[in-house]
PDB file of N, CA and C in Angstrom:
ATOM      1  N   UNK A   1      38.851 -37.279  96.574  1.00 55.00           N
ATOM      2  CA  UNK A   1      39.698 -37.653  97.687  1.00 55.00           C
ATOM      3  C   UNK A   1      40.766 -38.692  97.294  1.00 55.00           C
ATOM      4  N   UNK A   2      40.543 -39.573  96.453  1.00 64.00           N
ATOM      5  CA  UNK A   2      41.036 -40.622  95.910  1.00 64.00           C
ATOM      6  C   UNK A   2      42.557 -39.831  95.449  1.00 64.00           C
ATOM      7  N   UNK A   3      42.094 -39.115  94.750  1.00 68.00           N
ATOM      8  CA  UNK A   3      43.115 -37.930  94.056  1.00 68.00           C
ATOM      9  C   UNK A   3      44.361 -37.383  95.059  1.00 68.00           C
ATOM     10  N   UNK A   4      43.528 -37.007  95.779  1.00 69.00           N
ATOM     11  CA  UNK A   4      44.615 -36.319  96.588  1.00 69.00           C
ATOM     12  C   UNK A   4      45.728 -37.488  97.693  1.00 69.00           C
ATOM     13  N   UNK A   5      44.803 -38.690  97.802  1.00 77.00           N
ATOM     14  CA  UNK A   5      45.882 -39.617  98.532  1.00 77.00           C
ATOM     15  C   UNK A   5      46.751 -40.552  97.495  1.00 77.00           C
ATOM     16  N   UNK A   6      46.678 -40.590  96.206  1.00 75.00           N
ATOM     17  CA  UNK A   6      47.981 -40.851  95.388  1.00 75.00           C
ATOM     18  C   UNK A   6      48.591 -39.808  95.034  1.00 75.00           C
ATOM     19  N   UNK A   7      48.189 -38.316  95.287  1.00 76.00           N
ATOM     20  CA  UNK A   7      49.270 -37.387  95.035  1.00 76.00           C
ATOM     21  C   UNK A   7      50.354 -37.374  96.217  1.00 76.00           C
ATOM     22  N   UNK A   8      49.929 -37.630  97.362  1.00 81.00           N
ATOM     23  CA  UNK A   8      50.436 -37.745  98.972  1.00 81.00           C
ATOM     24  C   UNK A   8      51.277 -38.945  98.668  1.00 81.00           C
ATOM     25  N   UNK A   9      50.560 -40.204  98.198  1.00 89.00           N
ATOM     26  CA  UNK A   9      51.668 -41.147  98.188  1.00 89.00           C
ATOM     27  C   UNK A   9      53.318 -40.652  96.872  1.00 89.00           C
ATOM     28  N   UNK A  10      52.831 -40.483  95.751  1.00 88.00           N
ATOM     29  CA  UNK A  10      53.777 -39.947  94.792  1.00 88.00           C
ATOM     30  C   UNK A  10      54.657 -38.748  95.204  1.00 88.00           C
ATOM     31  N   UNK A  11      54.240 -37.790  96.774  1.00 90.00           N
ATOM     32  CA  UNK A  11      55.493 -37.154  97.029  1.00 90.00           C
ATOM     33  C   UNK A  11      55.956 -38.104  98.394  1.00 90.00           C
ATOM     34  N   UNK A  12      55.285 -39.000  98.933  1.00 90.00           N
ATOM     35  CA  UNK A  12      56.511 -39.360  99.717  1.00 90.00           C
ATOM     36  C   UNK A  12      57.287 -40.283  99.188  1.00 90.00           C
ATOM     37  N   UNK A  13      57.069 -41.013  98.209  1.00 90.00           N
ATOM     38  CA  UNK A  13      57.985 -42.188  96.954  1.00 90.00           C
ATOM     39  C   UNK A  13      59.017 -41.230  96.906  1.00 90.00           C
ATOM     40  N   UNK A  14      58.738 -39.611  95.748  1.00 88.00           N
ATOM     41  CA  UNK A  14      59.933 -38.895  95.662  1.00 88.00           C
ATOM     42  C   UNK A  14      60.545 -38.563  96.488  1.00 88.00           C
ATOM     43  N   UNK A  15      60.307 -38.215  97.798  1.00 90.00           N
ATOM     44  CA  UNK A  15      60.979 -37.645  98.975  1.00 90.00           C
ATOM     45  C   UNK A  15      62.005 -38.988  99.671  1.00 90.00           C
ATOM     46  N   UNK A  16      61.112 -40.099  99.796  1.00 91.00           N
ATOM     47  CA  UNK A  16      62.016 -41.636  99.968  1.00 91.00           C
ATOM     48  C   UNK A  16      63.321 -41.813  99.046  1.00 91.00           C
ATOM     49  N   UNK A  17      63.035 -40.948  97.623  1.00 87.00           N
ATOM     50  CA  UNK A  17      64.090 -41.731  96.432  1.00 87.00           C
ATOM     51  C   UNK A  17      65.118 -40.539  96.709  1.00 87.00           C
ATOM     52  N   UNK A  18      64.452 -39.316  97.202  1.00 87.00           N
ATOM     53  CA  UNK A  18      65.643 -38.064  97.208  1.00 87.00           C
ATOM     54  C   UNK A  18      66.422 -38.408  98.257  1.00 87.00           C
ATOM     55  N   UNK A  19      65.622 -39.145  99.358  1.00 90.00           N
ATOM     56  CA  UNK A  19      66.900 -39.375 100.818  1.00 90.00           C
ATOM     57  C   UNK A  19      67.701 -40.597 100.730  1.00 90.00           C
ATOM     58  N   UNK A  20      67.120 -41.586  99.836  1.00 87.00           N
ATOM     59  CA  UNK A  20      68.233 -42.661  99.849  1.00 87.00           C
ATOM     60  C   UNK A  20      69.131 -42.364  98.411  1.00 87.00           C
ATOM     61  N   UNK A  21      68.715 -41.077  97.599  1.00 84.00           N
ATOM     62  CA  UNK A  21      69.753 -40.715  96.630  1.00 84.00           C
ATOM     63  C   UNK A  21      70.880 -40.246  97.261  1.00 84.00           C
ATOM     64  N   UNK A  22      70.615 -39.560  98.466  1.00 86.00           N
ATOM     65  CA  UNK A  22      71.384 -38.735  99.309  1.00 86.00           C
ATOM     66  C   UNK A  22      72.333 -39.846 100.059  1.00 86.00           C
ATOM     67  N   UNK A  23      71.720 -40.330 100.787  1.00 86.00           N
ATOM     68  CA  UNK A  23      72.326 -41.626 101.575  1.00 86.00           C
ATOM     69  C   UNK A  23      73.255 -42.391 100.528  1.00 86.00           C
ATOM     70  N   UNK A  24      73.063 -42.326  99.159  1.00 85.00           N
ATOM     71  CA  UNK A  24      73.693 -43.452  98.494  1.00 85.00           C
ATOM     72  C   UNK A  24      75.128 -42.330  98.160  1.00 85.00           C
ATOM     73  N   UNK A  25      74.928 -40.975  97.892  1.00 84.00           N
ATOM     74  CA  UNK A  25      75.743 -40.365  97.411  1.00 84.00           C
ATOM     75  C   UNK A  25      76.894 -40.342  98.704  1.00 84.00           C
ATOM     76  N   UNK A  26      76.141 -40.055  99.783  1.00 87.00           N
ATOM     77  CA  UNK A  26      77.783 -40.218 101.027  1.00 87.00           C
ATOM     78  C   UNK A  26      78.296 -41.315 101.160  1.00 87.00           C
ATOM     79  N   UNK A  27      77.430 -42.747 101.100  1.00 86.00           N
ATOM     80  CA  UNK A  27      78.123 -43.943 101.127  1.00 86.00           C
ATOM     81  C   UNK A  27      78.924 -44.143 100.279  1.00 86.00           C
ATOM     82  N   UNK A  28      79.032 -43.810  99.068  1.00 84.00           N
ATOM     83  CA  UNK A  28      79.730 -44.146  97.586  1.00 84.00           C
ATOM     84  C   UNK A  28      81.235 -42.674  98.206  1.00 84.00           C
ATOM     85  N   UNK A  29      80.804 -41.989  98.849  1.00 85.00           N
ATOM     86  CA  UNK A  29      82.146 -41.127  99.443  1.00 85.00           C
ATOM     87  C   UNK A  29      83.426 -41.614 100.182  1.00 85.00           C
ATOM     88  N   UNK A  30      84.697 -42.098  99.692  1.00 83.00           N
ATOM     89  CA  UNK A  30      85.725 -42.670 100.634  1.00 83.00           C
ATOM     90  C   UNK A  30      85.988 -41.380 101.437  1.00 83.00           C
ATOM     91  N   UNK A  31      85.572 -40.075 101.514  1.00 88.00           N
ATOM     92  CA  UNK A  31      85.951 -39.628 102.566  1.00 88.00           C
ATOM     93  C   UNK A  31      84.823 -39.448 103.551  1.00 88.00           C
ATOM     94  N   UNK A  32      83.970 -40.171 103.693  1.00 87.00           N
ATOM     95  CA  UNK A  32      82.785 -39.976 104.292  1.00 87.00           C
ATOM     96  C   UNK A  32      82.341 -41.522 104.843  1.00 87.00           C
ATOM     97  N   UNK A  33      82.859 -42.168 104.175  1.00 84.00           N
ATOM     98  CA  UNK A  33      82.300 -43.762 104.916  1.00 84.00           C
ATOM     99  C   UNK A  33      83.550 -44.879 104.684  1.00 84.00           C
ATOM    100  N   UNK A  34      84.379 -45.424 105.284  1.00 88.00           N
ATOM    101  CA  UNK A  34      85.522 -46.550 105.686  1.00 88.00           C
ATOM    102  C   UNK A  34      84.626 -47.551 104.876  1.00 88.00           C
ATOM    103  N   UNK A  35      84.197 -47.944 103.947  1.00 86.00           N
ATOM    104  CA  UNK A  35      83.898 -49.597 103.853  1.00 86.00           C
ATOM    105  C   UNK A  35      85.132 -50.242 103.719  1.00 86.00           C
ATOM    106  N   UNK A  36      86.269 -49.950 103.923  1.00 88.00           N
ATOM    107  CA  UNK A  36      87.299 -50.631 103.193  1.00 88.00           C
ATOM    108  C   UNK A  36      87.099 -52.569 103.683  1.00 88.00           C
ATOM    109  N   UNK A  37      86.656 -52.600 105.012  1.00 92.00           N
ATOM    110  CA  UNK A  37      86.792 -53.970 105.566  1.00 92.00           C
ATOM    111  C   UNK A  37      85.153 -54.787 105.237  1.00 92.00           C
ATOM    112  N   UNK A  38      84.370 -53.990 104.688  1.00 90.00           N
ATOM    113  CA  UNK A  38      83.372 -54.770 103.901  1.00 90.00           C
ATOM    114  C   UNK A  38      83.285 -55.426 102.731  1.00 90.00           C
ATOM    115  N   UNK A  39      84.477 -56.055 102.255  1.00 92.00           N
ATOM    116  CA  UNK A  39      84.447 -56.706 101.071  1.00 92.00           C
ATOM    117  C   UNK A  39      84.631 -55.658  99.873  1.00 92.00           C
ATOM    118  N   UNK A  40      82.798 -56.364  99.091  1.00 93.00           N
ATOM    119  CA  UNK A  40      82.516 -55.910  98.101  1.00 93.00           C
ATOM    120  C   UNK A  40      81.284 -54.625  98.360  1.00 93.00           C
ATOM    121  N   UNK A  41      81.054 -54.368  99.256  1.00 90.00           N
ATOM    122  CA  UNK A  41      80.024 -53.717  99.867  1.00 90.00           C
ATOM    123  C   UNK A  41      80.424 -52.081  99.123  1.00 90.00           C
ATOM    124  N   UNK A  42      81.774 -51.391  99.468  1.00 88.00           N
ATOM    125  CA  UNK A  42      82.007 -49.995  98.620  1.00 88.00           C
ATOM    126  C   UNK A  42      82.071 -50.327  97.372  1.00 88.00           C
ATOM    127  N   UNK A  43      82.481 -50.735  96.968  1.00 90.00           N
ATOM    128  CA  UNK A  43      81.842 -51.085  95.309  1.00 90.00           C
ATOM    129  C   UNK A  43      80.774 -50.905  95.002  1.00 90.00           C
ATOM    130  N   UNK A  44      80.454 -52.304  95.340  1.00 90.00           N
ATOM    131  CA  UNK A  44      78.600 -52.330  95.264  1.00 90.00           C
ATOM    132  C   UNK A  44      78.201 -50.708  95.440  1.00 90.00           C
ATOM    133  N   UNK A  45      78.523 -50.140  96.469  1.00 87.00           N
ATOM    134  CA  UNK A  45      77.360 -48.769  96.239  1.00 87.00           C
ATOM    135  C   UNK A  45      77.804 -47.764  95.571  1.00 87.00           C
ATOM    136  N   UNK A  46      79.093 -48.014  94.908  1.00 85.00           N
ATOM    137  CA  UNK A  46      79.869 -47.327  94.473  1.00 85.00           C
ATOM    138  C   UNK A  46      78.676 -47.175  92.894  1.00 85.00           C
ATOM    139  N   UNK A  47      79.378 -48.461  92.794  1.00 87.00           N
ATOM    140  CA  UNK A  47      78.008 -48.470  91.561  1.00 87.00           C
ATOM    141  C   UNK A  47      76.747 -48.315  91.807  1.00 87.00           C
ATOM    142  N   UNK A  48      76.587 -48.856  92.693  1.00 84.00           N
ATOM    143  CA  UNK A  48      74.506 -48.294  92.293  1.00 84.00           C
ATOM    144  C   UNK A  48      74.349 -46.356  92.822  1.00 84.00           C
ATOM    145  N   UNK A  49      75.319 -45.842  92.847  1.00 82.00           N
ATOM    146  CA  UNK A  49      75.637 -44.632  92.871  1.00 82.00           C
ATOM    147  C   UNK A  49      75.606 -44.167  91.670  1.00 82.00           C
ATOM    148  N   UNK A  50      76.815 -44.720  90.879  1.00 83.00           N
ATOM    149  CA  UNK A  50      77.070 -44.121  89.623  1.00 83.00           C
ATOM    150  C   UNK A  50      76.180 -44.109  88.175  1.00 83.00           C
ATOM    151  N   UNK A  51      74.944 -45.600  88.864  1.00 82.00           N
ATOM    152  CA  UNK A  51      74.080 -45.938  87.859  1.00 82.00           C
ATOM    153  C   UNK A  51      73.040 -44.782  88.183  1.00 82.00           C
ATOM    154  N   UNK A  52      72.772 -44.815  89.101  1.00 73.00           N
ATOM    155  CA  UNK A  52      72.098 -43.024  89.551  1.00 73.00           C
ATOM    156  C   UNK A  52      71.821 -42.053  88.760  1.00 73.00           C
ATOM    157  N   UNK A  53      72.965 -41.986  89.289  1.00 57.00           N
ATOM    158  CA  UNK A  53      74.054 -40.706  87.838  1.00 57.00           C
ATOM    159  C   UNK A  53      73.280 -40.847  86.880  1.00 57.00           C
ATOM    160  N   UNK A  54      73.328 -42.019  86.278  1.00 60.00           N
ATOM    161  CA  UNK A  54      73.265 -41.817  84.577  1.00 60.00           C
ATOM    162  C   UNK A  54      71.324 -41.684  84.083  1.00 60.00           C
ATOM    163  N   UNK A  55      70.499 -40.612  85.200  1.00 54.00           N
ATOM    164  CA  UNK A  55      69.464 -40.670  85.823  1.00 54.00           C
ATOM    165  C   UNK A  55      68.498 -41.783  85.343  1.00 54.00           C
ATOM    166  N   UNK A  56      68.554 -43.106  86.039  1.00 49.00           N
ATOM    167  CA  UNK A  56      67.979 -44.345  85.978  1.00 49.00           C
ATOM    168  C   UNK A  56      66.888 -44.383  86.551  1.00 49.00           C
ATOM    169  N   UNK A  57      66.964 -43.491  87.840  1.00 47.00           N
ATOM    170  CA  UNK A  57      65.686 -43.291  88.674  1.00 47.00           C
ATOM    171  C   UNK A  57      64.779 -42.067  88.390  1.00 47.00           C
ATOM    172  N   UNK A  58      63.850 -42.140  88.516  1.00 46.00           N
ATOM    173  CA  UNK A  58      62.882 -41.108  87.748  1.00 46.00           C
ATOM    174  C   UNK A  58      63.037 -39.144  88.440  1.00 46.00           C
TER     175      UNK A  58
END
């Protein structure tokens, strides 16, 4: 039983990392999200977008 509730936890981790991969990929979109009046904020996700990319996350 033990077994089967860290396999349950290890797909909702991946399923968490696939929707905020998703979420990060439209935010890092200027045609999809205005940050222009947040500073440094489109940047910022601009990059932790692009570090993504370079598959950092498992």
């Amino acid at each position: 039983m033990p077994e089967q509730t860290a396999g349950l936890k290890a797909t909702r981790v991946a399923n968490a990392i696939h929707q905020l991969s998703g979420l990060l990929g439209n935010a890092a979109s200027p045609d999809n999200v205005d940050l222009t009046d947040q500073g440094d904020l489109g940047p910022a996700i601009t990059a932790l977008f692009a570090q993504q990319d370079r598959s950092t996350l498992p």
